[in-house]
PDB file of C-alpha atoms in Angstrom:
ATOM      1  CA  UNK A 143      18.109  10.316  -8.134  1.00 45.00           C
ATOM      2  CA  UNK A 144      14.548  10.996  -8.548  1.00 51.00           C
ATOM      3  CA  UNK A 145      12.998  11.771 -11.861  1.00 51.00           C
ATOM      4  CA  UNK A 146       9.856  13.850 -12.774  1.00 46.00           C
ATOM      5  CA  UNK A 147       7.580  12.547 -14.817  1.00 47.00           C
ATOM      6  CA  UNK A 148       4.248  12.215 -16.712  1.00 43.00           C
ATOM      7  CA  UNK A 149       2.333   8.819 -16.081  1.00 53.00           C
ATOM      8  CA  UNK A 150       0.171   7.134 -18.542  1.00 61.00           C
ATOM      9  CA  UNK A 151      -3.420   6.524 -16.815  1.00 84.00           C
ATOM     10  CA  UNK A 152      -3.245   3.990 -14.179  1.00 92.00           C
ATOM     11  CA  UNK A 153      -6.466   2.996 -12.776  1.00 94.00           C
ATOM     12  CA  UNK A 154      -6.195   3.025  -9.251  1.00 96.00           C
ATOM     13  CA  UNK A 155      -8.639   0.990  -7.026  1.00 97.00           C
ATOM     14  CA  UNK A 156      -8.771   1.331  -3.550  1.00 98.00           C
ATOM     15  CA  UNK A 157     -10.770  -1.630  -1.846  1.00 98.00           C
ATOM     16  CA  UNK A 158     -11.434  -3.146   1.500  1.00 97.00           C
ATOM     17  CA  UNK A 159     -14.303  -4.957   3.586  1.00 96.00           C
ATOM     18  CA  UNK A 160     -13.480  -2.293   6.574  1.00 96.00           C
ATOM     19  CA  UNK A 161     -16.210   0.443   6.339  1.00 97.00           C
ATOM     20  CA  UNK A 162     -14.014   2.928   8.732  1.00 97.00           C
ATOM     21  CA  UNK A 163     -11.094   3.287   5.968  1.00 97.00           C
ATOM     22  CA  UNK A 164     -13.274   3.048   3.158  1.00 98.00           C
ATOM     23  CA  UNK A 165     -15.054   6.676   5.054  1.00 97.00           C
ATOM     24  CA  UNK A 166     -11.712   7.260   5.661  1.00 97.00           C
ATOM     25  CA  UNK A 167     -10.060   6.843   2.045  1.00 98.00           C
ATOM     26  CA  UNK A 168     -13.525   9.162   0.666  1.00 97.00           C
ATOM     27  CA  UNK A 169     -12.651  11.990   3.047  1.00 97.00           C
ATOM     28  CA  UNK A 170      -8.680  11.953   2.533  1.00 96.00           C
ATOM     29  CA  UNK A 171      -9.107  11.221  -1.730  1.00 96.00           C
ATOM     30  CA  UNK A 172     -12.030  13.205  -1.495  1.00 94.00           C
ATOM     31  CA  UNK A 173     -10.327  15.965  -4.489  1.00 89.00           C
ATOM     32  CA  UNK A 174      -7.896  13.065  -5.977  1.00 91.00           C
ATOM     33  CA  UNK A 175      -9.247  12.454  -9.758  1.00 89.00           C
ATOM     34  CA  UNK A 176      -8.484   9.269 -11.168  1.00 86.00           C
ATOM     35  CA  UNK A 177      -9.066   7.075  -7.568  1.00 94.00           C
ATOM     36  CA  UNK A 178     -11.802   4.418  -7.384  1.00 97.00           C
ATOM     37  CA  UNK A 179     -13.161   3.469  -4.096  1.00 98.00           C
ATOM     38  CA  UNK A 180     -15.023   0.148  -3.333  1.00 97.00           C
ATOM     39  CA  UNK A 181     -16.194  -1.279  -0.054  1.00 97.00           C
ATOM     40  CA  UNK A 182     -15.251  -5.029  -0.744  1.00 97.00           C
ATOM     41  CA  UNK A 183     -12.840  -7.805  -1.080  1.00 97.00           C
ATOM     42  CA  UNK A 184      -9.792  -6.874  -3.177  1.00 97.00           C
ATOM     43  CA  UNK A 185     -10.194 -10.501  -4.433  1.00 97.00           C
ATOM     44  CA  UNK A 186     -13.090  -9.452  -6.528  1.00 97.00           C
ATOM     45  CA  UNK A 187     -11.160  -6.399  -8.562  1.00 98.00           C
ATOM     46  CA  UNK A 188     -10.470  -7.309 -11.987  1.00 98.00           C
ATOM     47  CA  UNK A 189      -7.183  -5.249 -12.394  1.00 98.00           C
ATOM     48  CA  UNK A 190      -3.693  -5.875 -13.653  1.00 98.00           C
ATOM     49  CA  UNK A 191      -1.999  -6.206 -10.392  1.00 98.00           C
ATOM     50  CA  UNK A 192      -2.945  -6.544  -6.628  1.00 98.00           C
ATOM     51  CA  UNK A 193      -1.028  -5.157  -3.937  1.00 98.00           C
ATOM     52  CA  UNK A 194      -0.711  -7.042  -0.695  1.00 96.00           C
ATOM     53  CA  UNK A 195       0.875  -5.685   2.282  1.00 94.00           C
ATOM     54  CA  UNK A 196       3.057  -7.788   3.572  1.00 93.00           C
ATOM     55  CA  UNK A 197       6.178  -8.607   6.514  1.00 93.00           C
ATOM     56  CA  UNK A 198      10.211  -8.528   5.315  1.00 94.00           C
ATOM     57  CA  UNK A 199      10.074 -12.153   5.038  1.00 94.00           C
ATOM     58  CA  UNK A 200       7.514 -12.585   2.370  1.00 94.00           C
ATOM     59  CA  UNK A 201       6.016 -14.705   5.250  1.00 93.00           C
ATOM     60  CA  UNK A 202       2.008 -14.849   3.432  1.00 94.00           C
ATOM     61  CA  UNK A 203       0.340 -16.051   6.808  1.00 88.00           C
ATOM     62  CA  UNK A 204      -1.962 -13.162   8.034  1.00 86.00           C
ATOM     63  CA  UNK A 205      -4.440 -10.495   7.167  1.00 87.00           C
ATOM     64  CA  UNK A 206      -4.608  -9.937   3.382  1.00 93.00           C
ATOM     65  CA  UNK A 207      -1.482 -11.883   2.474  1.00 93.00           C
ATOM     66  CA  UNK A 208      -3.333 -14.955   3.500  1.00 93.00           C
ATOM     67  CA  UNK A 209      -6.444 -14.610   1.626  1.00 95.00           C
ATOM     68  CA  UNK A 210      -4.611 -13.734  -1.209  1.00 96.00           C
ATOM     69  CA  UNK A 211      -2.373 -16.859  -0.552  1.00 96.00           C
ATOM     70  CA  UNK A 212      -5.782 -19.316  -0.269  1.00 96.00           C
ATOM     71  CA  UNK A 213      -6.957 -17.451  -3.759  1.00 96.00           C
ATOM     72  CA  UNK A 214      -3.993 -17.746  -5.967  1.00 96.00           C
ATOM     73  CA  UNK A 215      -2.417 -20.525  -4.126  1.00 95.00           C
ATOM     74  CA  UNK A 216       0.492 -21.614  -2.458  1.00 94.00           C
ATOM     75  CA  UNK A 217       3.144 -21.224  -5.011  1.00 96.00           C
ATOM     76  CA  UNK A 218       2.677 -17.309  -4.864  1.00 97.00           C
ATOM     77  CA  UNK A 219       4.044 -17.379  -1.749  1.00 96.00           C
ATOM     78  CA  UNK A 220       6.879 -19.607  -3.286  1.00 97.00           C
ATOM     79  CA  UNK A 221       7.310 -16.375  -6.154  1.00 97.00           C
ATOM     80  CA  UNK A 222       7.854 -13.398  -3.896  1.00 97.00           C
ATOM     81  CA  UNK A 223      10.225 -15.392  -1.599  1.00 97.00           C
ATOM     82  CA  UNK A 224      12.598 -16.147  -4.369  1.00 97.00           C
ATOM     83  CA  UNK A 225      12.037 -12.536  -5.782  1.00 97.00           C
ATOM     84  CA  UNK A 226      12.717 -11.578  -1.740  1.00 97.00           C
ATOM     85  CA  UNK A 227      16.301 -13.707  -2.117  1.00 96.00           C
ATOM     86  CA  UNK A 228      16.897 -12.973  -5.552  1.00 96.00           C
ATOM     87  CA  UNK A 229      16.852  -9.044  -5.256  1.00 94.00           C
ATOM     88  CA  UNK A 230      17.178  -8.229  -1.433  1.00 95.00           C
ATOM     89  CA  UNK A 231      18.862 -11.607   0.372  1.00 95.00           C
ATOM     90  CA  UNK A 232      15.802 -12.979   1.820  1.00 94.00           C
ATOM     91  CA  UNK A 233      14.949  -9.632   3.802  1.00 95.00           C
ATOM     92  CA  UNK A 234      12.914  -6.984   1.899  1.00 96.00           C
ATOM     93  CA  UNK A 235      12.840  -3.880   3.578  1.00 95.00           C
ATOM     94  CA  UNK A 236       9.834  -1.585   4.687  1.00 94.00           C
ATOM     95  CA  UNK A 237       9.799   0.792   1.777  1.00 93.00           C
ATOM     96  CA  UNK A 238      10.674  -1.314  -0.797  1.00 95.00           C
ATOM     97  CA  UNK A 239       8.549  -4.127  -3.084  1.00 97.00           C
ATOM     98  CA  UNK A 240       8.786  -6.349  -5.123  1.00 97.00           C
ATOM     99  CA  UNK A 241       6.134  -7.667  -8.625  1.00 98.00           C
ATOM    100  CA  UNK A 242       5.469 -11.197  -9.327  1.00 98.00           C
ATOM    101  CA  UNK A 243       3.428 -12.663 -11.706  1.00 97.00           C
ATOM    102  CA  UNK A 244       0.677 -14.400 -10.237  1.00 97.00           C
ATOM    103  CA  UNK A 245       0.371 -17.397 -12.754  1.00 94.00           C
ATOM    104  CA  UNK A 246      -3.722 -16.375 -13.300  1.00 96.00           C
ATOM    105  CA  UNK A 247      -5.066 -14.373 -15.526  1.00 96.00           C
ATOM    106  CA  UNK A 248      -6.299 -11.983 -13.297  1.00 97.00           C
ATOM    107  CA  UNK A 249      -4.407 -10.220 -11.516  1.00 98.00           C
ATOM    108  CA  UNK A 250      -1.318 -10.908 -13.873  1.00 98.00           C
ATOM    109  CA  UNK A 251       0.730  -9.752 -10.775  1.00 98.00           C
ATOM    110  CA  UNK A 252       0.522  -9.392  -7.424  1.00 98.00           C
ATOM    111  CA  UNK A 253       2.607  -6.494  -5.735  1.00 98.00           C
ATOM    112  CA  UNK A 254       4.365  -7.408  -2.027  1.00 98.00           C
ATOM    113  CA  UNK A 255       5.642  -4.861  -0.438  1.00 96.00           C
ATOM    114  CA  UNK A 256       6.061  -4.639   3.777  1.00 95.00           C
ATOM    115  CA  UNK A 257       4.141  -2.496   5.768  1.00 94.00           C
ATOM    116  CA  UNK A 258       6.042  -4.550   8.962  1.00 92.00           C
ATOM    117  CA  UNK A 259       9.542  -6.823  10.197  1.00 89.00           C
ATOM    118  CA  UNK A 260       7.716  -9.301  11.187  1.00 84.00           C
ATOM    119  CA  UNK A 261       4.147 -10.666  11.153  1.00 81.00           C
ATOM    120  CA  UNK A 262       0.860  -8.868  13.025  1.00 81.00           C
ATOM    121  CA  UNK A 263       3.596  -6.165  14.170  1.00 85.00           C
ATOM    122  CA  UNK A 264       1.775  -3.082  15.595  1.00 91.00           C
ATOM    123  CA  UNK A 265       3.005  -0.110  13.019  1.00 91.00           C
ATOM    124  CA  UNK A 266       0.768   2.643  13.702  1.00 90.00           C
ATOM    125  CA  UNK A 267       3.609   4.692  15.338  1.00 90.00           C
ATOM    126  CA  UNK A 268       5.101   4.694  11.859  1.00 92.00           C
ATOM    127  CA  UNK A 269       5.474   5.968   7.962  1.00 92.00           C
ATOM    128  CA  UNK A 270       5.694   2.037   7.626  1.00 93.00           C
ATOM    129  CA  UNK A 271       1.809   2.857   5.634  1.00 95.00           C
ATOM    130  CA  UNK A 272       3.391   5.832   3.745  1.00 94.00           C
ATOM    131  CA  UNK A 273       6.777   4.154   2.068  1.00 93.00           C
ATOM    132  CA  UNK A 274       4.752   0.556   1.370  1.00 95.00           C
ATOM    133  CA  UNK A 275       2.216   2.483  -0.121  1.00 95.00           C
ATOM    134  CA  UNK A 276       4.703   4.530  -2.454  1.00 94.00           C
ATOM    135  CA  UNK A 277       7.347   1.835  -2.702  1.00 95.00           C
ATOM    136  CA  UNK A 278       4.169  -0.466  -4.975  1.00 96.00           C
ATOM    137  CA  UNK A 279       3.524   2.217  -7.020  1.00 94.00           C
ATOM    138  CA  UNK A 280       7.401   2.444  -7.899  1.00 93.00           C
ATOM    139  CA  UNK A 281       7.344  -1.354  -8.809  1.00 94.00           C
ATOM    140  CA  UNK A 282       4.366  -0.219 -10.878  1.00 94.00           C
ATOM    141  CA  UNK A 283       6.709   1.725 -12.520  1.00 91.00           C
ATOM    142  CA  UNK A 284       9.446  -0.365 -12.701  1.00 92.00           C
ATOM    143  CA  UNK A 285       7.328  -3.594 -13.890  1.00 95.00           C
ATOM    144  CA  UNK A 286       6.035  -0.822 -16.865  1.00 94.00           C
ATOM    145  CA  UNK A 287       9.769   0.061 -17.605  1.00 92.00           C
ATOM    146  CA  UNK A 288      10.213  -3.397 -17.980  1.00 94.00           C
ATOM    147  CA  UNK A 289       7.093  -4.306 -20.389  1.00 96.00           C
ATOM    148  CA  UNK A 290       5.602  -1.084 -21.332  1.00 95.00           C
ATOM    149  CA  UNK A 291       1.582  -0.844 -20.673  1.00 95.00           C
ATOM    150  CA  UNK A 292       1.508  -4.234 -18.308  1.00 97.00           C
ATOM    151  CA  UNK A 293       0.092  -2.351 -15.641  1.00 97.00           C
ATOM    152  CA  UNK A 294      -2.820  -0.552 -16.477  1.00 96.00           C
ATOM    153  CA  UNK A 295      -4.534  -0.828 -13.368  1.00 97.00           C
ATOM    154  CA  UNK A 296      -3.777  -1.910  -9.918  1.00 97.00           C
ATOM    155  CA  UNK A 297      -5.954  -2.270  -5.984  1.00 98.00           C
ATOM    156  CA  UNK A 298      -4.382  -1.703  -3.298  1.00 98.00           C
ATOM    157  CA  UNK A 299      -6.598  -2.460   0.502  1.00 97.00           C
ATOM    158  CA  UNK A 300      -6.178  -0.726   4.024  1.00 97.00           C
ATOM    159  CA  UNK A 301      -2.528  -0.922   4.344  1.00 95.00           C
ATOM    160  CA  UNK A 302      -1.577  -1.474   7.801  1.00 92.00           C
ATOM    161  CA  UNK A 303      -5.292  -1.135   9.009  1.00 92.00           C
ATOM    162  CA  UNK A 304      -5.585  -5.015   9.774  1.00 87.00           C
ATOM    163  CA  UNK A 305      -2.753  -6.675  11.340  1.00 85.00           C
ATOM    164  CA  UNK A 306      -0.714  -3.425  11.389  1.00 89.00           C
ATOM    165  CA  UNK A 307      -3.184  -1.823  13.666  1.00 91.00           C
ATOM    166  CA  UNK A 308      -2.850   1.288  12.367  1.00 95.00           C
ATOM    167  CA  UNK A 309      -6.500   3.669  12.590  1.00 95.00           C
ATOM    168  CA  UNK A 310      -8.604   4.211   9.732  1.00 96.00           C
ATOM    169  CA  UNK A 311      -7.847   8.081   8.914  1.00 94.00           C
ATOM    170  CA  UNK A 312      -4.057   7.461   9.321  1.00 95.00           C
ATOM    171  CA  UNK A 313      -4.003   4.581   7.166  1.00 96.00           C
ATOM    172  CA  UNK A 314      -5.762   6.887   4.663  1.00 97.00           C
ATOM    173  CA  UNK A 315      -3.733   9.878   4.504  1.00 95.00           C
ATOM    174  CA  UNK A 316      -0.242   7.706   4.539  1.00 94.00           C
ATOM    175  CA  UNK A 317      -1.505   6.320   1.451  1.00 96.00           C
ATOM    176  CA  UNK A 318      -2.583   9.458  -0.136  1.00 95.00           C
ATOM    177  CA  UNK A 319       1.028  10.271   0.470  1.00 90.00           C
ATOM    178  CA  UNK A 320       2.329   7.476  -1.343  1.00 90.00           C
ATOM    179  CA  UNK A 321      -0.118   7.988  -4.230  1.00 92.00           C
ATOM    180  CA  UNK A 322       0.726  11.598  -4.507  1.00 87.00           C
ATOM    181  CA  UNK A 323       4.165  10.818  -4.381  1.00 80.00           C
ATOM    182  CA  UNK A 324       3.913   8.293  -7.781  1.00 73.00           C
ATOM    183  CA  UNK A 325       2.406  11.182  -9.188  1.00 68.00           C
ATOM    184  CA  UNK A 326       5.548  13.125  -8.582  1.00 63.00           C
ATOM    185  CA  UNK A 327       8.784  10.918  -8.975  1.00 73.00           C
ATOM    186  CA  UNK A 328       9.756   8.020  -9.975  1.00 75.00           C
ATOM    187  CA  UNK A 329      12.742   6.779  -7.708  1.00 79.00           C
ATOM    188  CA  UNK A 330      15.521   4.222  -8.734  1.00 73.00           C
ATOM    189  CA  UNK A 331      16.737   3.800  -5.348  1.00 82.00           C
ATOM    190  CA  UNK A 332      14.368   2.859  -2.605  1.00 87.00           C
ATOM    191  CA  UNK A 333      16.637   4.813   0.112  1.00 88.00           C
ATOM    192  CA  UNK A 334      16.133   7.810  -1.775  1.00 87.00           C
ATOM    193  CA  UNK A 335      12.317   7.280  -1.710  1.00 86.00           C
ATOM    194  CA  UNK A 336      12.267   6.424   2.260  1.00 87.00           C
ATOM    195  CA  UNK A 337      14.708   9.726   2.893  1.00 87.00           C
ATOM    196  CA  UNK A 338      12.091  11.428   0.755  1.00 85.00           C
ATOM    197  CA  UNK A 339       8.482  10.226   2.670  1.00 84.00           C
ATOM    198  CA  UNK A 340      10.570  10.690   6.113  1.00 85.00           C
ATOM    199  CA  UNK A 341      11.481  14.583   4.777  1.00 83.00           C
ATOM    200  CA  UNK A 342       8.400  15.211   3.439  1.00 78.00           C
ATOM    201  CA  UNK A 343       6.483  13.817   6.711  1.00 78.00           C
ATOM    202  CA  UNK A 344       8.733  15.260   9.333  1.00 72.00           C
ATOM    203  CA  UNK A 345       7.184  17.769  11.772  1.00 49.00           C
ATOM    204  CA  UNK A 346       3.537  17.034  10.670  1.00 49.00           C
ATOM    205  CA  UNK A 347       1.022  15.898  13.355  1.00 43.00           C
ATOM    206  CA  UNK A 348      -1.614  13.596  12.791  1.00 44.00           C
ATOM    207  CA  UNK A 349      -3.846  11.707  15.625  1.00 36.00           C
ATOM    208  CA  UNK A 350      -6.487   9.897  14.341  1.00 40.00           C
ATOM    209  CA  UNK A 351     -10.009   9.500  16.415  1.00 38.00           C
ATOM    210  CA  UNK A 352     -11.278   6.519  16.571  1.00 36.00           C
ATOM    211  CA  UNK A 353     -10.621   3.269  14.048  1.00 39.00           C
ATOM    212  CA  UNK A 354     -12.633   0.406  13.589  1.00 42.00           C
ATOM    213  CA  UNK A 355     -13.178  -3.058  12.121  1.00 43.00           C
ATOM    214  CA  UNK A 356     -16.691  -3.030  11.150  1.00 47.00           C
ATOM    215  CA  UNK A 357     -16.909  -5.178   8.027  1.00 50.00           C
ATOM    216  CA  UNK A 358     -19.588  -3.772   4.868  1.00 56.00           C
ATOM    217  CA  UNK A 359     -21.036  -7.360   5.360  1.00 40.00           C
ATOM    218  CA  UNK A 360     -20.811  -8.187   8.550  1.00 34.00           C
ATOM    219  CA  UNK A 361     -20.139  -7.159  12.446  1.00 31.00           C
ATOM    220  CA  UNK A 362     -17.168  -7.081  14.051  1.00 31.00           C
ATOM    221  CA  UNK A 363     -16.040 -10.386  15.663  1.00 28.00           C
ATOM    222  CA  UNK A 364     -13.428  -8.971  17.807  1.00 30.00           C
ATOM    223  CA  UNK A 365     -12.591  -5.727  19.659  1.00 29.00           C
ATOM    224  CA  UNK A 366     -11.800  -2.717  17.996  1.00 30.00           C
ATOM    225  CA  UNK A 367      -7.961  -1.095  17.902  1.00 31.00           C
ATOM    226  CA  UNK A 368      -7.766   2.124  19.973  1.00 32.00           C
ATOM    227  CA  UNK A 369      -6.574   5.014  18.398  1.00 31.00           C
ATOM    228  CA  UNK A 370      -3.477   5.934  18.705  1.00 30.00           C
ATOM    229  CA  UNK A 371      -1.076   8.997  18.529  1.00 30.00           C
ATOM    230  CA  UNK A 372       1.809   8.304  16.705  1.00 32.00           C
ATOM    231  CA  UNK A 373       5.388   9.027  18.361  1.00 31.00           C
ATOM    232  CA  UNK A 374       6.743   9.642  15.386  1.00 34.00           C
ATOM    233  CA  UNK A 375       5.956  12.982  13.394  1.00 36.00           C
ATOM    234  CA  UNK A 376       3.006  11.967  10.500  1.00 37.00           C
ATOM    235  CA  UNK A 377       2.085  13.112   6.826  1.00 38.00           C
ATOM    236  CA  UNK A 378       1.617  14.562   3.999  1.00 38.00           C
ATOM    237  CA  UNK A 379       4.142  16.300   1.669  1.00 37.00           C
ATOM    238  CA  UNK A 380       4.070  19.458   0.295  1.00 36.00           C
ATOM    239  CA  UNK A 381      -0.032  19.583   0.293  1.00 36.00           C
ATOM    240  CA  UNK A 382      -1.262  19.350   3.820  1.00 37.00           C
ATOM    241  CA  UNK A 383      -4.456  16.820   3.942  1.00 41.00           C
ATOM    242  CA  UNK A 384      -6.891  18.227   6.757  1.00 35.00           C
ATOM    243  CA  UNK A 385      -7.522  15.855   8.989  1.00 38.00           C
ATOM    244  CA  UNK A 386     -11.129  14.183   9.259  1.00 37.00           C
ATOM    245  CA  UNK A 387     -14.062  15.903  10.527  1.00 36.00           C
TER     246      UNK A 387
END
């Protein structure tokens, strides 16, 4: 059962070295108070918590998982496996997460929650974006339930935009979804937050441009993804974001 409620101020960071969501993030947050938009690493935010998207598996060995594995080091990984087996049997499911401490001072905890099965799985026929994106603000919610205040602030990256191959402007309104959706609920069961996304999400079209992997520092070293139209209806709830110019 969902619940309605009022959230204290979370600061909300959105951050990634990809130029096309950052456009992307300005366009679909464009009338979102509250949202603070950076083109750079995520390992540079000084926040509470970092969100990393990640495979079932807990498997840190691509994309944005593995930098953050190289910064924090190895025992991370170690953390959100054993949180993995101790809460969901070794398999977390897209649309659920799980909140770690990192064992640094900052972040004080790192967020894992799958945007894919397996790893460098192409998702950008999904709401794989949407329910990661929503399912680490719940564990924001649940890690403040637990230890009132211990989240203040939190970064999230492209989710899905990397590895996931999902295009820029998709990426951006799935997470707006997810965002708007922490605004809304707060959801003790993770199937009744993936029936709600997939509800919410059904019968809306979205098909994206173009994407890209330019980098704010640097050019591309590999080929662009091609856009893509989804096969499966796309976002957002209630509110309809217009799609890019």
């Amino acid at each position: 059962m969902s619940e309605s409620s009022v959230q204290p101020t979370l600061r909300v960071v959105l951050a990634d070295v990809n130029e096309h969501v950052v456009e992307a993030w300005r366009a679909a947050f464009a009338d979102t108070p509250g949202i603070e938009i950076r083109c750079g690493s995520i390992l540079d935010e000084d926040v509470d918590a970092w969100v990393t998207p990640t495979n079932s598996r807990g498997r840190m060995d691509g994309g944005v998982d593995a930098a953050i594995k190289r910064h924090l080091g190895s025992g991370i990984q170690v953390r959100v496996q054993r949180a993995i087996r101790d809460r969901f049997a070794g398999d977390l499911p897209v649309g659920s997460a799980v909140c770690v401490p990192s064992g640094t001072a900052v972040p004080r905890y790192l967020i894992s929650t799958p945007t894919m099965v397996q790893s460098s799985q192409n998702v950008s026929a999904t709401l794989n974006v949407a329910m990661a994106c929503a399912a680490a603000f719940q564990a924001v919610h649940r890690q403040n339930r637990r230890t009132p205040g211990s989240i203040r602030s939190v970064a999230l990256v492209g989710m899905g935009a990397q590895t996931g191959r999902v295009p820029a402007r998709l990426c951006a309104n799935l997470m707006w979804t997810g965002y708007t959706l922490f605004h809304d609920h707060w959801f003790q069961d993770d199937d009744e937050l993936r029936a709600t996304i997939i509800t919410q999400l059904n019968g809306i079209e979205k098909a994206p441009s173009r994407s890209g992997d330019a980098s704010c520092r640097r050019s591309p070293t590999g080929p662009s993804p091609q856009a893509t139209r989804p096969t499966t209806s796309l976002p957002p709830p209630t509110r309809t974001r217009a799609p890019l110019p």
